[in-house]
Amino acid sequence: MDQQCDCQTAVIDEQKAYQTLLQVIEDYDRKPSNLIQILHMAQAIFGYLPETVQRFICEQMELPFSEVSGVVSFYSYFTTQPKGRHTIQVCLGTACYVRGGKKVLDALKDLLQIDVGETTADRRFSLEVKRCIGACGLAPAVAIDSVVHKRVNPNKLQDMLSQYE
Ligand code: FES
């Protein structure tokens, strides 16, 4: 069967996303003091905050771009890059660090060919680090989405990742 082009659907989805964001900005009365909440909602709607979305917010709120981009870059919660389908969080808390968390992180960087804060080209994985994910007794630990993998062996990462499409 021929594969159908879904670009029209994508355009409509984007239009809907901007309409929703506009409604959010209006609900927050376009007040600069509500900028952080609006950015949180914008990231929830789009998944990330590309420059086009930041500029839309600037125009609607009549704020300089530098003010909006300054807030986005200040808070690590905000991201200007699209996230992968799965988020890998490598624990670098004390227990994990001393039991090889750094080696796990380096092996993942090698395997995925990305750095912390980046996403693979196929959008399969994003890589992050955490300070503790509550599995100190079974360090080193790595969370992938909501699943915590314990006593992670850097040599068996490929097997671990193969469970995720
Ligand atoms: S330090 Fe890694 S799970 Fe607590």
CSV table of C-alpha atoms and ligand atoms in Angstrom, one decimal:
chain,number,residue,atom,x,y,z
A,1,MET,CA,0.0,0.0,0.0
A,2,ASP,CA,1.2,3.5,-0.8
A,3,GLN,CA,2.3,5.5,2.1
A,4,GLN,CA,0.3,8.7,2.4
A,5,CYS,CA,1.9,12.1,2.9
A,6,ASP,CA,0.9,13.5,6.3
A,7,CYS,CA,2.4,17.0,5.8
A,8,GLN,CA,-1.1,18.5,5.8
A,9,THR,CA,-1.9,16.9,9.1
A,10,ALA,CA,1.3,18.3,10.5
A,11,VAL,CA,0.5,21.8,9.4
A,12,ILE,CA,-3.0,21.6,11.0
A,13,ASP,CA,-1.5,20.2,14.2
A,14,GLU,CA,1.0,23.1,14.3
A,15,GLN,CA,-1.9,25.6,13.7
A,16,LYS,CA,-3.8,24.0,16.6
A,17,ALA,CA,-0.7,24.1,18.8
A,18,TYR,CA,-0.3,27.9,18.1
A,19,GLN,CA,-4.0,28.4,18.8
A,20,THR,CA,-3.7,26.6,22.1
A,21,LEU,CA,-0.7,28.6,23.0
A,22,LEU,CA,-2.5,31.9,22.1
A,23,GLN,CA,-5.3,30.8,24.4
A,24,VAL,CA,-2.8,30.2,27.2
A,25,ILE,CA,-1.2,33.6,26.7
A,26,GLU,CA,-4.7,35.2,26.9
A,27,ASP,CA,-5.6,33.2,30.0
A,28,TYR,CA,-2.5,34.6,31.6
A,29,ASP,CA,-3.5,38.1,30.6
A,30,ARG,CA,-0.4,38.6,28.5
A,31,LYS,CA,1.4,39.6,31.7
A,32,PRO,CA,5.2,39.5,31.7
A,33,SER,CA,5.1,38.3,35.3
A,34,ASN,CA,3.4,35.1,34.0
A,35,LEU,CA,6.1,34.5,31.4
A,36,ILE,CA,7.6,31.4,33.2
A,37,GLN,CA,4.1,29.7,33.5
A,38,ILE,CA,3.4,30.5,29.8
A,39,LEU,CA,6.8,29.0,28.8
A,40,HIS,CA,6.0,25.9,30.8
A,41,MET,CA,2.7,25.5,29.0
A,42,ALA,CA,4.3,26.2,25.6
A,43,GLN,CA,6.8,23.4,26.3
A,44,ALA,CA,4.0,21.1,27.3
A,45,ILE,CA,2.2,21.9,24.0
A,46,PHE,CA,5.2,21.7,21.6
A,47,GLY,CA,7.5,19.4,23.5
A,48,TYR,CA,10.3,22.0,23.4
A,49,LEU,CA,10.8,25.7,22.8
A,50,PRO,CA,12.3,26.4,19.4
A,51,GLU,CA,13.1,30.0,18.4
A,52,THR,CA,9.8,30.2,16.3
A,53,VAL,CA,7.7,29.5,19.4
A,54,GLN,CA,9.8,31.9,21.5
A,55,ARG,CA,9.3,34.6,18.9
A,56,PHE,CA,5.6,34.0,18.8
A,57,ILE,CA,5.4,34.5,22.6
A,58,CYS,CA,7.5,37.7,22.3
A,59,GLU,CA,5.1,39.1,19.7
A,60,GLN,CA,2.0,38.2,21.6
A,61,MET,CA,3.3,39.6,24.9
A,62,GLU,CA,5.2,42.5,23.3
A,63,LEU,CA,8.4,41.5,25.0
A,64,PRO,CA,12.0,41.7,23.6
A,65,PHE,CA,13.3,38.4,22.3
A,66,SER,CA,16.3,38.7,24.6
A,67,GLU,CA,14.0,38.6,27.7
A,68,VAL,CA,12.2,35.4,26.6
A,69,SER,CA,15.3,33.6,25.4
A,70,GLY,CA,17.1,34.7,28.6
A,71,VAL,CA,14.5,32.9,30.7
A,72,VAL,CA,14.6,29.8,28.5
A,73,SER,CA,18.3,29.5,28.7
A,74,PHE,CA,18.5,30.2,32.4
A,75,TYR,CA,16.2,27.3,33.5
A,76,SER,CA,17.6,23.9,32.7
A,77,TYR,CA,14.0,22.6,32.6
A,78,PHE,CA,13.4,24.4,29.3
A,79,THR,CA,14.8,22.9,26.2
A,80,THR,CA,15.2,24.4,22.7
A,81,GLN,CA,15.8,20.9,21.2
A,82,PRO,CA,13.1,18.3,20.4
A,83,LYS,CA,13.2,15.4,22.8
A,84,GLY,CA,13.7,11.8,21.9
A,85,ARG,CA,11.0,9.2,22.2
A,86,HIS,CA,12.9,7.9,25.3
A,87,THR,CA,14.7,9.9,27.9
A,88,ILE,CA,17.8,8.2,29.5
A,89,GLN,CA,18.8,9.6,32.9
A,90,VAL,CA,22.1,8.5,34.1
A,91,CYS,CA,22.5,8.9,37.9
A,92,LEU,CA,25.7,10.7,38.9
A,93,GLY,CA,24.7,10.9,42.6
A,94,THR,CA,27.5,9.9,45.1
A,95,ALA,CA,26.6,6.2,45.3
A,96,CYS,CA,26.3,5.8,41.5
A,97,TYR,CA,29.3,7.9,40.8
A,98,VAL,CA,31.6,5.8,43.0
A,99,ARG,CA,30.3,2.6,41.6
A,100,GLY,CA,30.9,3.5,38.0
A,101,GLY,CA,28.1,5.9,37.0
A,102,LYS,CA,30.6,8.0,35.0
A,103,LYS,CA,31.8,5.0,33.0
A,104,VAL,CA,28.1,4.2,32.2
A,105,LEU,CA,27.6,7.7,31.1
A,106,ASP,CA,30.8,7.7,28.9
A,107,ALA,CA,29.7,4.4,27.4
A,108,LEU,CA,26.3,5.7,26.6
A,109,LYS,CA,27.8,8.9,25.0
A,110,ASP,CA,30.0,6.6,22.8
A,111,LEU,CA,27.1,4.3,21.9
A,112,LEU,CA,24.6,7.0,21.1
A,113,GLN,CA,27.2,9.5,19.7
A,114,ILE,CA,25.6,12.4,21.6
A,115,ASP,CA,26.5,14.5,24.7
A,116,VAL,CA,24.4,15.2,27.8
A,117,GLY,CA,21.4,17.3,26.9
A,118,GLU,CA,21.3,16.1,23.3
A,119,THR,CA,19.0,13.8,21.3
A,120,THR,CA,20.0,11.2,18.7
A,121,ALA,CA,19.5,12.1,15.1
A,122,ASP,CA,16.7,9.4,14.8
A,123,ARG,CA,15.0,11.0,17.8
A,124,ARG,CA,15.1,7.7,19.6
A,125,PHE,CA,16.9,8.8,22.8
A,126,SER,CA,17.7,11.9,24.7
A,127,LEU,CA,20.5,11.8,27.3
A,128,GLU,CA,20.4,13.5,30.7
A,129,VAL,CA,22.1,13.2,34.1
A,130,LYS,CA,20.5,13.1,37.5
A,131,ARG,CA,21.8,13.5,41.1
A,132,CYS,CA,19.9,10.5,42.6
A,133,ILE,CA,17.0,8.4,41.3
A,134,GLY,CA,16.4,6.5,44.5
A,135,ALA,CA,18.2,3.3,43.8
A,136,CYS,CA,21.5,4.0,45.7
A,137,GLY,CA,21.7,0.5,47.1
A,138,LEU,CA,21.8,-1.0,43.6
A,139,ALA,CA,24.1,1.5,42.0
A,140,PRO,CA,25.0,2.4,39.3
A,141,ALA,CA,21.4,3.2,38.2
A,142,VAL,CA,20.0,4.5,34.9
A,143,ALA,CA,16.4,5.5,34.4
A,144,ILE,CA,14.9,5.1,30.9
A,145,ASP,CA,11.5,6.9,30.9
A,146,SER,CA,9.9,5.6,34.1
A,147,VAL,CA,11.9,2.4,34.4
A,148,VAL,CA,14.9,2.3,36.7
A,149,HIS,CA,17.7,-0.1,35.6
A,150,LYS,CA,19.9,-1.1,38.5
A,151,ARG,CA,23.5,-2.3,38.7
A,152,VAL,CA,24.0,-1.2,35.1
A,153,ASN,CA,27.0,-2.8,33.4
A,154,PRO,CA,28.6,-0.5,30.8
A,155,ASN,CA,29.3,-3.6,28.6
A,156,LYS,CA,25.6,-4.5,28.5
A,157,LEU,CA,24.1,-1.2,27.5
A,158,GLN,CA,23.4,-2.3,23.9
A,159,ASP,CA,21.1,-5.0,25.3
A,160,MET,CA,19.4,-2.6,27.6
A,161,LEU,CA,18.8,0.0,24.8
A,162,SER,CA,17.5,-2.7,22.4
A,163,GLN,CA,14.3,-2.9,24.5
A,164,TYR,CA,13.4,0.6,23.3
A,165,GLU,CA,12.2,1.4,19.8
B,1,FES,S1,23.0,8.0,43.9
B,1,FES,FE1,22.3,7.0,42.2
B,1,FES,S2,20.4,6.2,42.8
B,1,FES,FE2,21.0,7.4,44.5
